[in-house]
């Protein structure tokens, strides 16, 4: 798999963004599914993340290795305020290819329902964390970034990543030990995605 | 390092490995690439020379230095929309720029903004250093865009040739062995070295704008125009504010929403304003508002009437800029009666020409593009 250089991305070379999408769309998508708990919203987050990456390409630091932490940081920001990102790229979203509402195969649908239930359960637990703790959790634990990469993604000091993770561990340990239920999954960052949706739906 | 990470992974294992379905992956990527291509294609507008990636008016590498080193002052409020327009004729040879620009603003209202096609014909000149002398390269571009995006788009581009330029350059060129071609080296804006021949090149017609996907498919996209840091459709341009204060406020809002680290506020305002006047399908009201907006810039200074590289004489104003290659001034020559921009020239502090964009013609027509 070919990974574009930071220099190519910063220069706005379209071919570099072609490679970037091939290399990291799935990683961003997985991250987005976990953040949103919703496959269709996750696709919007993927598109918005790469559109934002294009817009913000000159803010990518010139030095560093993989651009994945940068992308996941953008995805995290997009998810934090998806309505703002959707407004910014409104015209682009209007041209987004329409989703198929039903997967092609029934098996896939069953898998997805199972996955969704599993994810919802996990998100109930994660709902007990503060947003900052949850974001660090997603990046470090589920997307496999190390402390430094997560710090780059979120634009915070490494020490902050470390302490947030530590707090997340204490809280989750308590929840798992006591079997204490969290709030319903639907309330996790609830309502954020609806604005983006309504903007798009008008044109669909 | 990762006791915390390991324990957390045990407490809450990652629930799904949700890859994008292959067809969604392909569609989303095509969409992204189309948006990017759109933005890239909108910027150069087929106007520029070999440095076609340059955003600015002019030649390869003409990029303003980072904000902060620019000498002129950002503008305070003082909307100019309410300034009374003088009568639509002003015979002073060197009028105050405000007056000349406001005359053009008034006359712009009379320009035609209906027609089947919006057609621009431009000649771009770019001066580059070759050994011990300068060379002027010239390029022609013509672009036909159907109103509302329906109908056949058409364009043609042609290298018009290059020649030694400036005092003593002929002798230096002969001393250099009279080369019939030169190479402009790669730089920040020119990703590849560009070979420029003394002889003119063939006319290269082009059709619809679009992008080639990796599997060879061509996706046609409606032409868009780069304004306020974003690609806009012709329909979106039609909805621009039609008064100077409103237009300026609209652009200011766009710049805040989409910061550009390489350009100052005034650089962006001027760049956008000149494109609105020279090569964008906007209404007569918007062109008039744009002239008024420029008239409101304190940095704009009057110049004597000037003659462009095609021998056309018009009113002229100087606009300060600061580009990497020593360009400090844009000299804008325009016909105040027709409100047409004739030429945008880039001059150094010593008054040397570094490049220009001649607007041969720009406007609406009911004619159809030539057959290919």
XYZ file of C-alpha atoms in Angstrom:
576
model
C 0.000 0.000 0.000
C 1.446 3.304 -1.092
C 1.287 6.141 1.418
C 1.582 9.727 0.188
C 4.205 11.942 1.784
C 3.282 14.856 3.981
C 4.940 17.129 1.470
C 2.710 15.870 -1.358
C -0.377 16.293 0.796
C 0.608 19.781 1.873
C 1.235 20.729 -1.758
C -2.343 19.735 -2.605
C -1.385 17.089 -5.129
C -4.683 15.390 -6.080
C -2.913 12.077 -6.707
C -1.655 12.143 -3.117
C -5.233 12.424 -1.850
C -6.217 9.531 -4.093
C -3.545 7.423 -2.378
C -4.511 8.787 1.032
C -8.087 7.643 0.575
C -7.062 4.167 -0.549
C -4.640 3.819 2.337
C -6.780 5.114 5.177
C -10.479 5.254 4.262
C -11.106 1.992 6.107
C -9.218 3.081 9.216
C -11.176 6.337 9.254
C -14.396 4.430 8.648
C -13.802 2.042 11.531
C -13.019 4.974 13.780
C -16.156 6.760 12.566
C -18.396 3.722 13.142
C -17.149 3.496 16.698
C -17.546 7.221 17.280
C -21.046 7.409 15.878
C -22.378 3.903 16.349
C -24.163 4.417 13.045
C -22.950 3.094 9.716
C -24.633 5.688 7.555
C -23.449 8.628 9.619
C -20.007 7.044 9.648
C -19.882 7.290 5.856
C -20.641 10.994 6.093
C -17.876 11.356 8.643
C -15.485 9.604 6.249
C -16.358 11.942 3.389
C -16.239 15.029 5.570
C -12.924 13.937 7.071
C -11.240 13.703 3.682
C -12.831 16.941 2.477
C -11.541 18.622 5.631
C -8.131 17.038 5.103
C -8.039 18.623 1.663
C -9.130 21.997 3.039
C -6.700 21.912 5.943
C -3.804 20.302 4.079
C -1.437 23.147 4.798
C -1.915 22.673 8.535
C -0.489 19.159 8.335
C 2.865 19.335 10.070
C 5.648 18.843 7.517
C 7.562 16.431 9.709
C 6.276 13.118 10.992
C 5.445 9.622 9.820
C 2.038 8.324 8.886
C -0.677 10.918 8.314
C -3.182 8.579 10.014
C -3.152 10.366 13.408
C -3.837 13.637 11.607
C -6.777 12.060 9.755
C -8.233 10.486 12.880
C -7.904 13.823 14.655
C -9.863 15.471 11.844
C -12.467 12.707 12.026
C -12.765 13.310 15.767
C -13.302 17.022 15.193
C -15.822 16.349 12.450
C -17.747 14.092 14.795
C -17.610 16.690 17.585
C -19.398 19.168 15.397
C -20.697 17.377 12.347
C -23.244 20.097 11.665
C -20.498 22.671 11.229
C -18.500 20.402 8.937
C -21.632 19.632 6.958
C -22.395 23.322 6.538
C -18.866 23.987 5.385
C -19.060 21.259 2.739
C -22.752 21.598 1.999
C -22.373 21.685 -1.756
C -20.046 18.707 -1.732
C -22.427 16.704 0.450
C -25.224 17.383 -1.979
C -23.203 15.622 -4.617
C -22.426 12.671 -2.371
C -23.628 9.432 -3.976
C -26.820 8.288 -2.305
C -26.561 5.391 0.104
C -28.255 2.104 -0.389
C -30.620 1.854 2.514
C -30.479 -1.945 2.706
C -27.331 -4.051 2.416
C -27.234 -6.395 -0.535
C -27.224 -9.613 1.424
C -29.369 -10.662 4.329
C -26.339 -12.227 6.032
C -24.612 -8.897 6.053
C -27.687 -7.311 7.563
C -27.761 -9.858 10.380
C -24.046 -9.307 10.992
C -24.589 -5.632 11.145
C -27.414 -5.906 13.618
C -25.238 -8.063 15.814
C -22.348 -5.638 15.477
C -24.657 -2.741 16.234
C -25.927 -4.374 19.418
C -22.380 -5.082 20.538
C -21.342 -1.549 19.745
C -24.344 -0.103 21.516
C -23.442 -2.048 24.658
C -19.881 -0.772 24.533
C -21.082 2.750 23.940
C -23.340 2.601 26.974
C -20.269 2.010 29.048
C -18.304 4.669 27.216
C -21.160 7.084 27.804
C -19.942 7.310 31.394
C -16.679 8.866 30.300
C -16.066 12.524 29.611
C -15.801 13.411 25.940
C -12.046 13.943 26.108
C -11.546 10.585 27.809
C -13.753 8.852 25.281
C -11.869 10.382 22.335
C -8.543 9.239 23.706
C -10.038 5.814 24.312
C -11.192 5.511 20.696
C -7.838 6.630 19.312
C -5.521 4.648 21.570
C -7.476 1.546 22.397
C -9.632 0.873 19.381
C -7.668 2.592 16.606
C -4.261 1.601 17.939
C -2.515 4.979 18.115
C 0.234 5.402 20.686
C 0.250 8.302 23.150
C 2.283 10.581 20.908
C 0.127 9.905 17.839
C -3.082 10.478 19.804
C -1.596 13.715 21.122
C -0.876 14.809 17.544
C -4.377 13.818 16.471
C -6.090 15.807 19.201
C -3.599 18.642 19.407
C -3.061 18.123 23.144
C 0.082 17.347 25.159
C 1.109 13.722 25.568
C 0.615 14.049 29.321
C -3.026 14.902 28.764
C -3.520 11.763 26.675
C -1.882 9.726 29.428
C -3.995 11.141 32.225
C -7.231 10.879 30.271
C -6.549 7.225 29.523
C -5.732 6.584 33.131
C -9.014 8.110 34.236
C -10.855 6.153 31.549
C -9.326 2.964 32.918
C -10.425 3.669 36.506
C -13.945 4.516 35.445
C -14.399 1.587 33.086
C -12.924 -0.841 35.592
C -15.531 0.298 38.086
C -18.353 0.007 35.547
C -17.313 -3.466 34.411
C -16.775 -4.631 38.005
C -20.153 -3.431 39.195
C -22.075 -4.141 36.003
C -23.505 -0.679 36.378
C -25.523 0.278 33.297
C -24.794 3.477 31.461
C -27.184 5.815 29.722
C -28.855 4.542 26.562
C -26.565 4.488 23.549
C -28.732 6.913 21.675
C -27.752 9.682 24.027
C -24.086 9.390 23.302
C -23.345 12.704 21.634
C -26.979 12.570 20.667
C -28.405 14.906 18.101
C -25.134 15.938 16.558
C -25.632 13.997 13.401
C -29.169 15.073 12.732
C -28.219 18.492 11.397
C -25.960 17.028 8.745
C -28.622 14.582 7.819
C -31.336 17.135 7.309
C -29.094 19.255 5.104
C -28.423 16.320 2.834
C -31.867 14.854 2.840
C -33.248 17.926 1.098
C -31.293 17.129 -2.007
C -31.581 13.393 -1.976
C 3.914 2.434 28.080
C 0.546 0.948 27.660
C -0.681 -0.781 30.787
C -3.684 1.450 30.541
C -4.222 0.692 26.866
C -3.863 -3.051 27.365
C -6.257 -3.175 30.260
C -8.770 -0.967 28.485
C -8.598 -3.219 25.427
C -9.427 -6.175 27.670
C -12.238 -4.320 29.415
C -13.856 -3.189 26.187
C -12.631 -5.052 23.110
C -13.074 -3.243 19.793
C -16.519 -4.368 18.735
C -16.373 -4.338 14.935
C -13.977 -4.142 12.067
C -16.323 -2.208 9.841
C -14.668 -1.742 6.491
C -16.368 0.285 3.823
C -18.121 -1.903 1.286
C -15.998 -1.949 -1.895
C -18.600 -0.117 -3.962
C -19.011 2.550 -1.297
C -15.256 2.902 -1.072
C -15.100 3.487 -4.811
C -18.036 5.920 -4.880
C -16.830 7.938 -1.910
C -13.362 8.156 -3.387
C -14.690 9.265 -6.757
C -16.732 11.888 -4.990
C -13.728 13.159 -3.044
C -11.530 13.262 -6.126
C -14.203 15.077 -8.058
C -14.454 17.732 -5.364
C -10.678 18.103 -5.274
C -10.360 18.196 -9.038
C -13.123 20.745 -9.119
C -11.249 22.973 -6.711
C -7.981 22.508 -8.560
C -9.557 23.162 -11.940
C -11.426 26.171 -10.662
C -8.250 27.872 -9.479
C -6.236 28.181 -12.671
C -9.291 28.771 -14.846
C -7.097 27.912 -17.835
C -5.738 31.426 -17.653
C -2.212 31.066 -16.570
C 1.057 30.187 -18.202
C 3.309 27.270 -17.354
C 2.811 27.946 -13.674
C -0.828 27.106 -14.036
C -1.017 26.041 -10.449
C -0.326 29.571 -9.342
C -3.344 31.051 -7.641
C -2.510 34.580 -8.414
C -2.638 36.780 -11.406
C 0.398 35.862 -13.272
C 3.371 33.768 -13.667
C 4.882 30.730 -12.094
C 5.880 31.227 -8.515
C 4.038 34.462 -8.108
C 3.068 33.833 -4.536
C 2.763 36.518 -1.929
C 4.996 36.189 1.072
C 3.423 35.214 4.349
C 1.218 37.754 6.052
C 3.040 40.157 8.291
C 5.721 41.269 5.892
C 3.235 43.050 3.708
C 3.532 46.756 4.058
C 0.065 48.006 3.388
C -2.626 48.370 5.958
C -5.697 46.239 6.227
C -8.855 48.152 5.712
C -11.108 49.562 8.342
C -14.865 49.900 7.807
C -15.978 52.789 5.579
C -18.321 51.042 3.187
C -18.258 52.695 -0.182
C -21.542 51.500 -1.545
C -23.249 54.703 -0.593
C -20.652 57.001 -2.161
C -22.345 59.049 -4.861
C -21.326 57.905 -8.313
C -20.055 60.698 -10.550
C -21.424 61.187 -13.997
C -20.559 58.428 -16.354
C -17.849 60.298 -18.176
C -14.645 61.712 -16.807
C -12.113 63.225 -19.162
C -9.299 63.988 -16.749
C -6.141 62.200 -17.838
C -5.181 61.254 -14.304
C -8.351 61.166 -12.319
C -8.496 60.142 -8.701
C -8.766 56.336 -8.783
C -11.978 56.490 -6.856
C -13.542 58.604 -9.543
C -12.329 56.531 -12.467
C -13.356 53.306 -10.780
C -16.763 54.715 -9.896
C -17.252 55.807 -13.495
C -16.546 52.219 -14.497
C -18.907 51.039 -11.749
C -21.695 53.130 -13.220
C -20.984 52.008 -16.751
C -20.729 48.373 -15.674
C -24.463 48.475 -15.021
C -25.021 48.829 -18.770
C -23.137 45.656 -19.660
C -24.958 42.667 -21.040
C -25.498 39.839 -18.626
C -27.642 37.579 -20.752
C -26.627 35.131 -23.405
C -26.185 31.488 -24.189
C -22.489 31.350 -23.406
C -20.014 33.096 -21.178
C -16.829 33.454 -23.207
C -13.407 34.537 -22.034
C -10.372 35.045 -24.278
C -7.127 35.825 -22.532
C -3.469 36.116 -23.300
C -1.046 35.479 -20.485
C 2.515 36.735 -20.582
C 5.183 35.501 -18.200
C 8.750 36.655 -17.890
C 11.385 34.204 -16.719
C 15.135 34.337 -16.377
C 17.218 32.330 -18.841
C 20.963 32.508 -18.245
C 21.829 36.207 -18.460
C 18.654 37.541 -20.010
C 14.897 37.458 -19.613
C 12.422 35.646 -21.848
C 8.756 36.501 -22.334
C 6.481 33.530 -22.970
C 2.912 34.026 -24.116
C -0.126 31.808 -23.964
C -3.642 32.116 -25.312
C -6.729 30.600 -23.756
C -10.345 30.706 -24.782
C -13.192 29.297 -22.805
C -16.878 28.830 -23.624
C -19.154 27.905 -20.765
C -22.847 27.332 -21.415
C -25.234 29.200 -19.153
C -26.591 26.969 -16.393
C -24.103 24.261 -17.271
C -26.304 22.832 -20.035
C -24.895 22.560 -23.508
C -21.465 21.941 -24.884
C -18.530 23.490 -23.057
C -15.560 24.253 -25.228
C -12.144 25.730 -24.842
C -8.854 26.118 -26.613
C -5.354 26.808 -25.395
C -2.243 27.666 -27.336
C 1.352 28.471 -26.600
C 1.969 31.648 -28.600
C 5.744 31.433 -28.481
C 8.523 33.022 -26.481
C 11.257 35.542 -27.149
C 14.087 37.378 -25.375
C 12.608 40.277 -23.482
C 13.994 43.573 -22.255
C 16.948 45.799 -23.081
C 20.059 43.934 -24.208
C 18.296 40.588 -24.154
C 18.641 40.013 -27.922
C 22.428 40.370 -27.775
C 22.639 38.163 -24.676
C 20.477 35.552 -26.402
C 22.783 35.518 -29.451
C 25.799 35.280 -27.175
C 24.100 32.285 -25.583
C 23.974 30.495 -28.969
C 20.470 31.651 -29.960
C 18.609 28.782 -28.280
C 15.136 28.001 -29.618
C 13.837 26.666 -26.307
C 14.327 27.257 -22.585
C 13.530 25.324 -19.445
C 11.880 26.879 -16.417
C 13.117 24.832 -13.470
C 10.744 23.202 -11.019
C 9.905 25.278 -7.994
C 7.302 25.401 -5.292
C 4.526 26.200 -7.721
C 5.815 24.368 -10.767
C 6.107 20.761 -9.733
C 7.889 19.837 -12.932
C 10.420 21.673 -15.071
C 8.637 23.352 -17.942
C 10.099 23.558 -21.435
C 9.174 26.678 -23.353
C 9.836 26.926 -27.092
C 10.423 30.070 -29.109
C 8.003 28.764 -31.724
C 4.274 28.801 -31.122
C 2.577 25.511 -30.343
C -0.552 23.945 -31.780
C -4.026 25.030 -30.754
C -5.288 22.473 -28.272
C -9.049 22.333 -28.107
C -10.760 20.934 -25.034
C -14.288 20.037 -24.183
C -16.028 19.525 -20.907
C -14.098 19.840 -17.689
C -13.879 16.661 -15.776
C -11.632 14.175 -14.174
C -10.197 10.883 -15.161
C -10.618 8.204 -12.545
C -8.003 5.510 -12.129
C -10.064 2.977 -14.033
C -10.189 5.304 -17.010
C -13.699 6.629 -16.553
C -14.281 10.295 -17.333
C -16.555 12.206 -14.989
C -17.704 15.502 -16.415
C -18.239 18.206 -13.851
C -19.945 21.525 -14.231
C -17.470 24.360 -14.381
C -16.916 26.042 -11.080
C -15.258 29.293 -10.178
C -12.879 29.849 -7.317
C -14.105 32.726 -5.208
C -13.745 33.468 -1.528
C -11.654 30.379 -1.025
C -14.183 27.951 -2.439
C -15.314 26.537 -5.729
C -18.637 27.997 -6.743
C -21.062 27.050 -9.458
C -22.267 29.642 -11.935
C -25.646 29.473 -10.207
C -24.050 30.309 -6.864
C -22.269 33.268 -8.451
C -25.638 34.558 -9.595
C -26.695 34.830 -5.944
C -23.818 37.080 -4.876
C -24.651 40.368 -3.132
C -25.119 43.179 -5.624
C -23.825 46.085 -3.534
C -20.230 46.827 -2.596
C -20.664 46.611 1.169
C -22.614 43.374 0.903
C -20.099 41.837 -1.477
C -17.210 42.782 0.764
C -18.983 41.403 3.812
C -19.724 38.175 1.944
C -16.091 37.735 0.929
C -14.840 38.632 4.410
C -17.042 35.952 5.894
C -15.697 33.412 3.412
C -12.095 34.256 4.252
C -12.775 33.789 7.947
C -14.429 30.451 7.289
C -11.587 29.273 5.073
C -8.316 30.869 6.132
C -5.455 30.921 3.648
C -2.092 31.143 5.390
C -0.378 32.326 2.223
C -2.474 35.380 1.479
C -3.414 38.504 3.372
C -6.973 39.705 3.575
C -6.344 42.430 1.031
C -4.485 40.094 -1.336
C -7.475 37.804 -1.346
C -9.964 40.618 -1.760
C -8.069 42.038 -4.723
C -7.502 38.660 -6.323
C -11.180 37.801 -6.081
C -12.279 41.261 -7.213
C -10.112 41.130 -10.327
C -11.425 37.704 -11.237
C -14.999 38.898 -10.741
C -14.306 41.687 -13.223
C -12.191 39.791 -15.704
C -13.425 36.246 -16.102
C -16.433 35.330 -14.030
C -20.015 35.074 -15.261
C -21.552 37.525 -12.819
C -24.313 40.041 -13.322
C -23.799 43.665 -14.298
C -24.785 44.625 -10.741
C -22.064 42.464 -9.237
C -19.458 43.881 -11.627
C -20.545 47.375 -10.684
C -20.356 46.520 -6.980
C -16.881 45.077 -7.528
C -15.602 48.298 -9.100
C -17.058 50.201 -6.155
C -15.431 47.797 -3.721
C -12.000 48.347 -5.315
C -12.629 52.101 -5.303
C -13.028 51.845 -1.546
C -9.523 50.467 -1.016
C -7.160 53.175 0.215
C -4.167 51.250 -1.133
C -5.357 51.681 -4.729
C -3.475 54.554 -6.374
C -4.113 56.484 -9.593
C -1.881 56.094 -12.633
C -1.827 57.954 -15.939
C -3.787 56.350 -18.745
C -1.821 53.356 -19.962
C -1.481 51.174 -23.048
C -1.558 47.408 -22.696
C 0.548 44.842 -24.582
C -2.038 44.796 -27.368
C -1.860 48.549 -27.836
C -5.192 49.270 -26.190
C -5.298 52.405 -24.035
C -7.358 52.738 -20.888
C -7.565 54.113 -17.375
C -5.103 52.606 -14.944
C -4.683 52.098 -11.230
C -1.881 50.583 -9.172
C -2.574 48.024 -6.478
C 0.254 47.116 -4.089
C 1.082 43.434 -3.667
C 4.136 41.569 -2.469
C 5.024 38.477 -4.479
C 8.029 36.234 -4.022
C 9.679 37.175 -7.293
C 9.837 40.879 -6.576
C 6.478 41.919 -7.989
C 5.226 44.828 -5.901
C 2.459 46.281 -7.990
C -0.451 45.160 -10.112
C -1.212 47.713 -12.783
C -4.823 47.265 -13.795
C -5.758 48.851 -17.112
C -9.455 49.120 -17.828
C -11.823 50.846 -20.175
C -13.949 53.090 -18.007
C -16.628 53.466 -20.668
C -17.215 49.781 -21.310
C -16.131 48.778 -17.763
C -13.993 46.035 -19.306
C -10.690 45.092 -17.743
C -8.041 45.204 -20.470
C -4.930 44.001 -18.719
C -3.544 43.104 -15.319
C 0.201 43.629 -15.291
C 2.728 42.617 -12.667
C 5.466 45.137 -12.085
C 8.549 45.131 -9.898
C 9.492 48.039 -7.664
C 11.705 49.263 -10.525
C 8.713 49.203 -12.859
C 9.835 46.143 -14.827
C 7.110 43.955 -16.316
C 7.173 40.414 -14.884
C 3.949 39.154 -16.408
C 0.456 40.082 -17.473
C -2.980 38.775 -18.223
C -4.599 40.452 -21.189
C -8.339 40.122 -21.254
C -8.949 39.983 -24.985
C -12.659 39.680 -24.344
C -14.906 38.504 -21.578
C -18.677 38.427 -21.564
C -21.942 36.841 -22.602
C -22.836 35.923 -26.153
C -25.620 34.143 -27.989
C -23.136 32.641 -30.422
C -22.157 29.021 -30.205
C -18.648 27.677 -29.749
C -16.758 26.780 -32.925
C -16.986 23.197 -34.071
C -13.860 21.315 -33.140
